[in-house]
Amino acid sequence: MKPEKILFIVLDGLGDHAYRELDGLTPLEKAYTSEVKKLKDNGSQGLMDVISPGVPPSSDVSHLVMFGYDIEKEYFGRGPIEALGEGVELKEGEIAFRGNLATVRIENNYPIVIDRRAGRISSEQTRELVDYLNNEIECPEGCKVVFKPLS
């Protein structure tokens, strides 16, 4: 029996919070939903408790579970997923981490994160900061760190 082809659409972030950038609306409230309604009316849909009822998982965990991974045995983090999505090929022995540029203030010699997205700076500003990090970070011999600006 030939497997049936499907189009699997994940509305990631659909149940998100309201954002100032969206005039105080949630992504769903701001979205033009006529096409989503057509998909709903002509397809199948459902809800899934990825971990257990009432436990909100991260996006990476949700996607891995939906695609059949057992996250207790195969969880490898969001870094490799983001790298793959941007066309970065990891070779044997390489590790991909994911992080955000953030804004901090120093209190009592301790950094306090005041904006975990650095004010949602532009792509150009992100590239400038990443170039700076690539030029300034020194690693022990045999170790190389490369920062890449991803979306």
Coordinates of N, CA and C in Angstrom, one line a residue:
M1 N 0.8 -1.2 0.0 CA 0.0 0.0 0.0 C 0.9 1.2 0.0
K2 N 0.6 2.1 -0.9 CA 1.4 3.4 -1.0 C 1.0 4.3 0.0
P3 N 2.0 4.9 0.8 CA 1.6 5.9 1.8 C 0.9 7.1 1.2
E4 N -0.1 7.6 1.9 CA -0.8 8.8 1.5 C 0.0 10.1 1.8
K5 N 0.0 11.0 0.8 CA 0.7 12.3 1.0 C -0.2 13.2 1.9
I6 N 0.5 13.9 2.8 CA -0.3 14.8 3.6 C 0.5 16.2 3.7
L7 N -0.2 17.2 3.9 CA 0.4 18.5 4.2 C 0.1 18.7 5.7
F8 N 1.2 18.8 6.5 CA 1.1 19.0 7.9 C 1.4 20.4 8.3
I9 N 0.5 21.2 8.7 CA 0.7 22.6 9.1 C 0.6 22.8 10.6
V10 N 1.7 23.3 11.1 CA 1.7 23.6 12.5 C 1.6 25.1 12.8
L11 N 0.5 25.5 13.4 CA 0.3 26.9 13.7 C 1.0 27.3 15.0
D12 N 2.3 27.3 15.0 CA 3.2 27.5 16.1 C 3.0 28.9 16.6
G13 N 2.8 29.1 17.9 CA 2.6 30.4 18.4 C 1.2 31.0 18.4
L14 N 0.3 30.2 17.9 CA -1.1 30.6 17.7 C -1.7 31.1 19.0
G15 N -1.5 30.4 20.0 CA -2.0 30.7 21.3 C -1.2 31.7 22.1
D16 N -0.4 32.5 21.4 CA 0.6 33.4 22.1 C -0.1 34.5 22.8
H17 N 0.7 35.3 23.5 CA 0.2 36.5 24.2 C 0.0 37.7 23.2
A18 N -0.6 38.7 23.7 CA -0.8 40.0 22.9 C 0.6 40.7 22.9
Y19 N 0.9 41.3 21.8 CA 2.2 42.0 21.6 C 1.9 43.5 21.3
R20 N 2.7 44.3 21.8 CA 2.7 45.8 21.6 C 2.9 46.0 20.1
E21 N 3.8 45.3 19.4 CA 4.0 45.4 18.0 C 2.8 45.1 17.1
L22 N 1.9 44.3 17.7 CA 0.6 44.0 17.0 C -0.6 44.8 17.5
D23 N -0.3 46.0 18.0 CA -1.3 46.8 18.5 C -2.1 46.2 19.6
G24 N -1.4 45.4 20.5 CA -2.0 44.8 21.6 C -2.8 43.6 21.3
L25 N -2.7 43.1 20.1 CA -3.4 41.9 19.7 C -2.5 40.6 19.8
T26 N -3.2 39.5 19.9 CA -2.4 38.2 19.8 C -2.2 37.9 18.3
P27 N -1.2 37.0 18.0 CA -1.0 36.7 16.6 C -2.3 36.2 15.9
L28 N -3.1 35.4 16.6 CA -4.4 34.9 16.0 C -5.3 36.1 15.7
E29 N -5.4 37.0 16.7 CA -6.3 38.2 16.5 C -5.9 39.0 15.3
K30 N -4.6 39.1 15.1 CA -4.1 40.0 14.1 C -4.1 39.3 12.7
A31 N -4.1 38.0 12.7 CA -4.0 37.2 11.4 C -5.3 37.4 10.6
Y32 N -5.0 37.3 9.3 CA -6.1 37.2 8.3 C -6.5 35.7 8.2
T33 N -7.6 35.3 8.7 CA -7.9 33.8 8.9 C -8.7 33.2 7.9
S34 N -9.1 33.9 6.8 CA -10.0 33.3 5.8 C -9.3 32.0 5.2
E35 N -8.0 32.1 4.9 CA -7.4 30.9 4.3 C -7.2 29.8 5.3
V36 N -7.0 30.1 6.6 CA -7.0 29.1 7.6 C -8.3 28.4 7.8
K37 N -9.4 29.2 7.7 CA -10.7 28.6 7.7 C -11.0 27.7 6.6
K38 N -10.5 28.0 5.4 CA -10.6 27.1 4.2 C -9.9 25.8 4.5
L39 N -8.7 25.9 5.0 CA -8.0 24.7 5.4 C -8.7 23.8 6.4
K40 N -9.3 24.5 7.4 CA -10.0 23.8 8.4 C -11.2 23.1 7.9
D41 N -12.0 23.8 7.0 CA -13.2 23.3 6.5 C -13.0 22.1 5.5
N42 N -11.8 22.0 4.9 CA -11.5 21.0 4.0 C -10.5 19.9 4.4
G43 N -10.1 20.0 5.7 CA -9.1 19.0 6.2 C -9.5 18.5 7.6
S44 N -8.5 18.0 8.2 CA -8.7 17.5 9.6 C -7.8 18.3 10.5
Q45 N -8.2 18.5 11.7 CA -7.4 19.2 12.7 C -7.6 18.6 14.1
G46 N -6.7 19.0 15.0 CA -6.9 18.5 16.3 C -6.0 19.2 17.3
L47 N -6.0 18.8 18.5 CA -5.2 19.4 19.6 C -4.4 18.2 20.1
M48 N -3.2 18.5 20.7 CA -2.3 17.5 21.2 C -1.7 18.0 22.5
D49 N -1.7 17.1 23.5 CA -0.9 17.4 24.7 C 0.4 16.7 24.5
V50 N 1.4 17.5 24.2 CA 2.7 16.9 23.8 C 3.4 16.2 25.0
I51 N 3.4 16.8 26.2 CA 4.0 16.3 27.3 C 2.9 15.6 28.2
S52 N 2.0 16.4 28.7 CA 0.9 15.9 29.5 C -0.1 17.1 29.6
P53 N -1.4 16.8 29.8 CA -2.4 17.9 29.9 C -1.9 19.0 30.9
G54 N -2.0 20.2 30.4 CA -1.7 21.4 31.2 C -0.2 21.8 31.2
V55 N 0.6 21.0 30.6 CA 2.1 21.3 30.6 C 2.5 21.9 29.2
P56 N 2.7 23.2 29.1 CA 3.0 23.8 27.9 C 4.5 23.5 27.5
P57 N 4.7 22.8 26.4 CA 6.1 22.5 26.0 C 6.7 23.6 25.1
S58 N 8.0 23.6 25.0 CA 8.6 24.6 24.0 C 8.3 24.1 22.6
S59 N 8.6 25.1 21.7 CA 8.3 24.7 20.3 C 9.1 23.6 19.8
D60 N 10.4 23.5 20.1 CA 11.3 22.4 19.6 C 10.8 21.1 20.1
V61 N 10.4 21.0 21.4 CA 9.9 19.7 21.9 C 8.6 19.4 21.2
S62 N 7.7 20.3 21.0 CA 6.5 20.0 20.3 C 6.7 19.5 18.9
H63 N 7.6 20.1 18.2 CA 7.8 19.7 16.8 C 8.4 18.3 16.8
L64 N 9.4 18.1 17.6 CA 10.1 16.8 17.7 C 9.1 15.6 18.0
V65 N 8.2 15.9 19.0 CA 7.2 14.8 19.3 C 6.2 14.6 18.1
M66 N 5.8 15.7 17.5 CA 4.8 15.6 16.4 C 5.5 14.8 15.2
F67 N 6.8 14.9 15.1 CA 7.4 14.2 14.0 C 8.0 12.8 14.4
G68 N 7.6 12.3 15.6 CA 7.8 11.0 16.0 C 9.0 10.7 16.9
Y69 N 9.7 11.8 17.3 CA 10.9 11.6 18.2 C 10.4 11.3 19.6
D70 N 11.2 10.5 20.3 CA 11.0 10.2 21.7 C 11.9 11.2 22.4
I71 N 11.4 12.3 22.9 CA 12.3 13.3 23.5 C 13.1 12.9 24.7
E72 N 12.6 11.9 25.4 CA 13.4 11.3 26.5 C 14.6 10.6 26.1
K73 N 14.6 10.1 24.8 CA 15.8 9.4 24.3 C 16.6 10.2 23.3
E74 N 15.9 11.1 22.5 CA 16.5 11.7 21.4 C 16.5 13.2 21.4
Y75 N 16.3 13.9 22.5 CA 16.2 15.3 22.5 C 17.6 15.9 22.3
F76 N 17.8 16.7 21.3 CA 19.1 17.3 21.0 C 19.1 18.8 21.1
G77 N 18.0 19.4 21.5 CA 18.0 20.8 21.7 C 17.6 21.6 20.4
R78 N 17.4 22.9 20.6 CA 16.9 23.7 19.5 C 18.0 24.2 18.5
G79 N 19.2 24.2 19.0 CA 20.3 24.6 18.2 C 20.5 23.9 16.8
P80 N 20.5 22.6 16.8 CA 20.6 21.9 15.6 C 19.4 22.1 14.6
I81 N 18.2 22.2 15.2 CA 17.0 22.5 14.4 C 17.1 23.8 13.7
E82 N 17.5 24.8 14.5 CA 17.7 26.2 13.9 C 18.8 26.2 12.8
A83 N 19.9 25.5 13.1 CA 21.0 25.5 12.1 C 20.5 24.8 10.8
L84 N 19.8 23.7 11.0 CA 19.3 23.0 9.8 C 18.4 23.9 9.0
G85 N 17.5 24.6 9.7 CA 16.6 25.5 9.0 C 17.2 26.6 8.2
E86 N 18.4 27.0 8.6 CA 19.2 28.0 7.9 C 20.2 27.5 7.0
G87 N 20.2 26.2 6.8 CA 21.1 25.6 5.8 C 22.5 25.3 6.3
V88 N 22.7 25.4 7.6 CA 24.0 25.1 8.2 C 24.2 23.6 8.4
E89 N 25.2 23.0 7.8 CA 25.4 21.6 7.9 C 26.4 21.3 9.1
L90 N 25.9 20.6 10.0 CA 26.8 20.2 11.1 C 27.6 18.9 10.8
K91 N 28.9 19.0 11.0 CA 29.8 17.9 10.8 C 29.9 17.1 12.1
E92 N 30.4 15.9 12.0 CA 30.6 15.0 13.2 C 31.5 15.8 14.1
G93 N 31.1 15.8 15.4 CA 31.9 16.5 16.4 C 31.5 18.0 16.6
E94 N 30.7 18.5 15.7 CA 30.3 19.9 15.9 C 29.0 20.0 16.7
I95 N 28.9 21.1 17.4 CA 27.7 21.3 18.3 C 27.1 22.7 17.9
A96 N 25.8 22.7 17.9 CA 25.0 23.9 17.6 C 24.2 24.3 18.8
F97 N 24.4 25.5 19.3 CA 23.7 26.1 20.4 C 22.8 27.2 19.8
R98 N 21.7 27.5 20.5 CA 20.9 28.6 20.1 C 20.8 29.6 21.2
G99 N 20.8 30.9 20.9 CA 20.7 31.9 21.9 C 20.1 33.2 21.4
N100 N 19.8 34.1 22.2 CA 19.3 35.4 21.8 C 20.3 36.4 22.2
L101 N 20.3 37.5 21.5 CA 21.0 38.7 22.0 C 20.1 39.4 22.9
A102 N 20.5 39.8 24.1 CA 19.7 40.4 25.1 C 20.3 41.7 25.6
T103 N 19.4 42.5 26.2 CA 19.8 43.7 26.8 C 19.9 43.5 28.3
V104 N 21.0 43.9 28.9 CA 21.2 43.7 30.4 C 21.6 45.0 31.0
R105 N 21.3 45.0 32.3 CA 21.9 46.1 33.2 C 22.7 45.4 34.3
I106 N 23.6 46.1 34.8 CA 24.5 45.5 35.8 C 24.0 46.1 37.2
E107 N 23.7 45.2 38.1 CA 23.3 45.5 39.5 C 24.2 44.7 40.4
N108 N 25.0 45.4 41.2 CA 25.9 44.7 42.2 C 26.8 43.8 41.4
N109 N 27.4 44.2 40.3 CA 28.3 43.4 39.5 C 27.7 42.2 38.9
Y110 N 26.4 42.1 38.8 CA 25.6 41.0 38.3 C 24.7 41.4 37.2
P111 N 24.8 40.8 36.0 CA 23.9 41.2 34.9 C 22.5 40.7 35.1
I112 N 21.6 41.7 34.9 CA 20.1 41.4 35.0 C 19.5 41.6 33.6
V113 N 18.9 40.6 33.0 CA 18.3 40.7 31.7 C 17.1 41.6 31.8
I114 N 17.1 42.7 31.0 CA 15.9 43.6 31.0 C 15.1 43.4 29.7
D115 N 15.7 42.8 28.7 CA 15.0 42.6 27.4 C 15.7 41.4 26.8
R116 N 15.0 40.2 26.8 CA 15.6 39.0 26.3 C 15.7 39.0 24.8
R117 N 15.3 40.0 24.1 CA 15.4 40.1 22.6 C 16.1 41.3 22.2
A118 N 16.8 42.0 23.1 CA 17.6 43.2 22.7 C 16.8 44.2 22.0
G119 N 15.6 44.4 22.4 CA 14.7 45.4 21.7 C 14.3 45.0 20.3
R120 N 14.5 43.7 19.9 CA 14.2 43.3 18.6 C 14.9 44.1 17.5
I121 N 16.2 44.2 17.7 CA 17.0 45.0 16.8 C 16.9 44.5 15.4
S122 N 17.4 45.3 14.5 CA 17.3 45.0 13.0 C 18.3 43.9 12.6
S123 N 18.1 43.4 11.5 CA 19.0 42.3 11.0 C 20.4 42.9 10.8
E124 N 20.5 44.1 10.3 CA 21.8 44.8 10.2 C 22.5 44.9 11.5
Q125 N 21.8 45.4 12.5 CA 22.4 45.5 13.9 C 22.8 44.1 14.4
T126 N 22.0 43.1 14.2 CA 22.3 41.8 14.6 C 23.6 41.3 13.9
R127 N 23.7 41.5 12.6 CA 25.0 41.1 11.9 C 26.2 41.8 12.5
E128 N 26.1 43.1 12.8 CA 27.2 43.9 13.4 C 27.6 43.3 14.7
L129 N 26.7 43.0 15.6 CA 27.0 42.4 16.9 C 27.6 41.0 16.7
V130 N 27.1 40.2 15.8 CA 27.6 38.9 15.6 C 29.0 38.9 15.0
D131 N 29.3 39.9 14.1 CA 30.6 40.1 13.6 C 31.6 40.4 14.7
Y132 N 31.1 41.3 15.6 CA 31.9 41.7 16.7 C 32.3 40.5 17.6
L133 N 31.3 39.7 17.9 CA 31.5 38.5 18.7 C 32.5 37.5 18.0
N134 N 32.3 37.3 16.7 CA 33.2 36.4 16.0 C 34.7 36.9 16.0
N135 N 34.9 38.2 16.1 CA 36.2 38.8 16.1 C 36.8 38.9 17.5
E136 N 36.0 38.9 18.5 CA 36.5 39.2 19.9 C 36.5 37.9 20.8
I137 N 35.8 36.9 20.5 CA 35.7 35.7 21.4 C 37.0 34.9 21.1
E138 N 37.7 34.6 22.1 CA 38.9 33.7 22.0 C 38.6 32.4 22.6
C139 N 39.0 31.3 22.0 CA 38.8 30.0 22.5 C 40.1 29.3 22.7
P140 N 40.1 28.2 23.5 CA 41.3 27.4 23.7 C 41.7 26.8 22.4
E141 N 43.0 26.4 22.3 CA 43.4 25.8 21.1 C 42.6 24.5 20.8
G142 N 42.3 24.3 19.6 CA 41.5 23.1 19.2 C 40.0 23.3 19.2
C143 N 39.6 24.5 19.7 CA 38.2 24.8 19.8 C 37.9 26.1 18.9
K144 N 36.8 26.0 18.2 CA 36.5 27.2 17.4 C 35.0 27.5 17.6
V145 N 34.7 28.7 17.8 CA 33.3 29.2 18.0 C 32.9 30.1 16.9
V146 N 31.8 29.9 16.2 CA 31.3 30.7 15.2 C 29.9 31.1 15.5
F147 N 29.7 32.4 15.6 CA 28.3 32.9 15.8 C 27.7 33.2 14.4
K148 N 26.4 32.9 14.3 CA 25.7 33.2 13.0 C 24.4 33.8 13.3
P149 N 24.1 34.9 12.6 CA 22.8 35.6 12.8 C 21.7 34.8 12.1
L150 N 20.8 34.2 12.9 CA 19.6 33.5 12.3 C 18.4 34.2 12.6
S151 N 17.3 33.9 11.9 CA 16.1 34.6 12.1 C 15.4 34.2 13.4

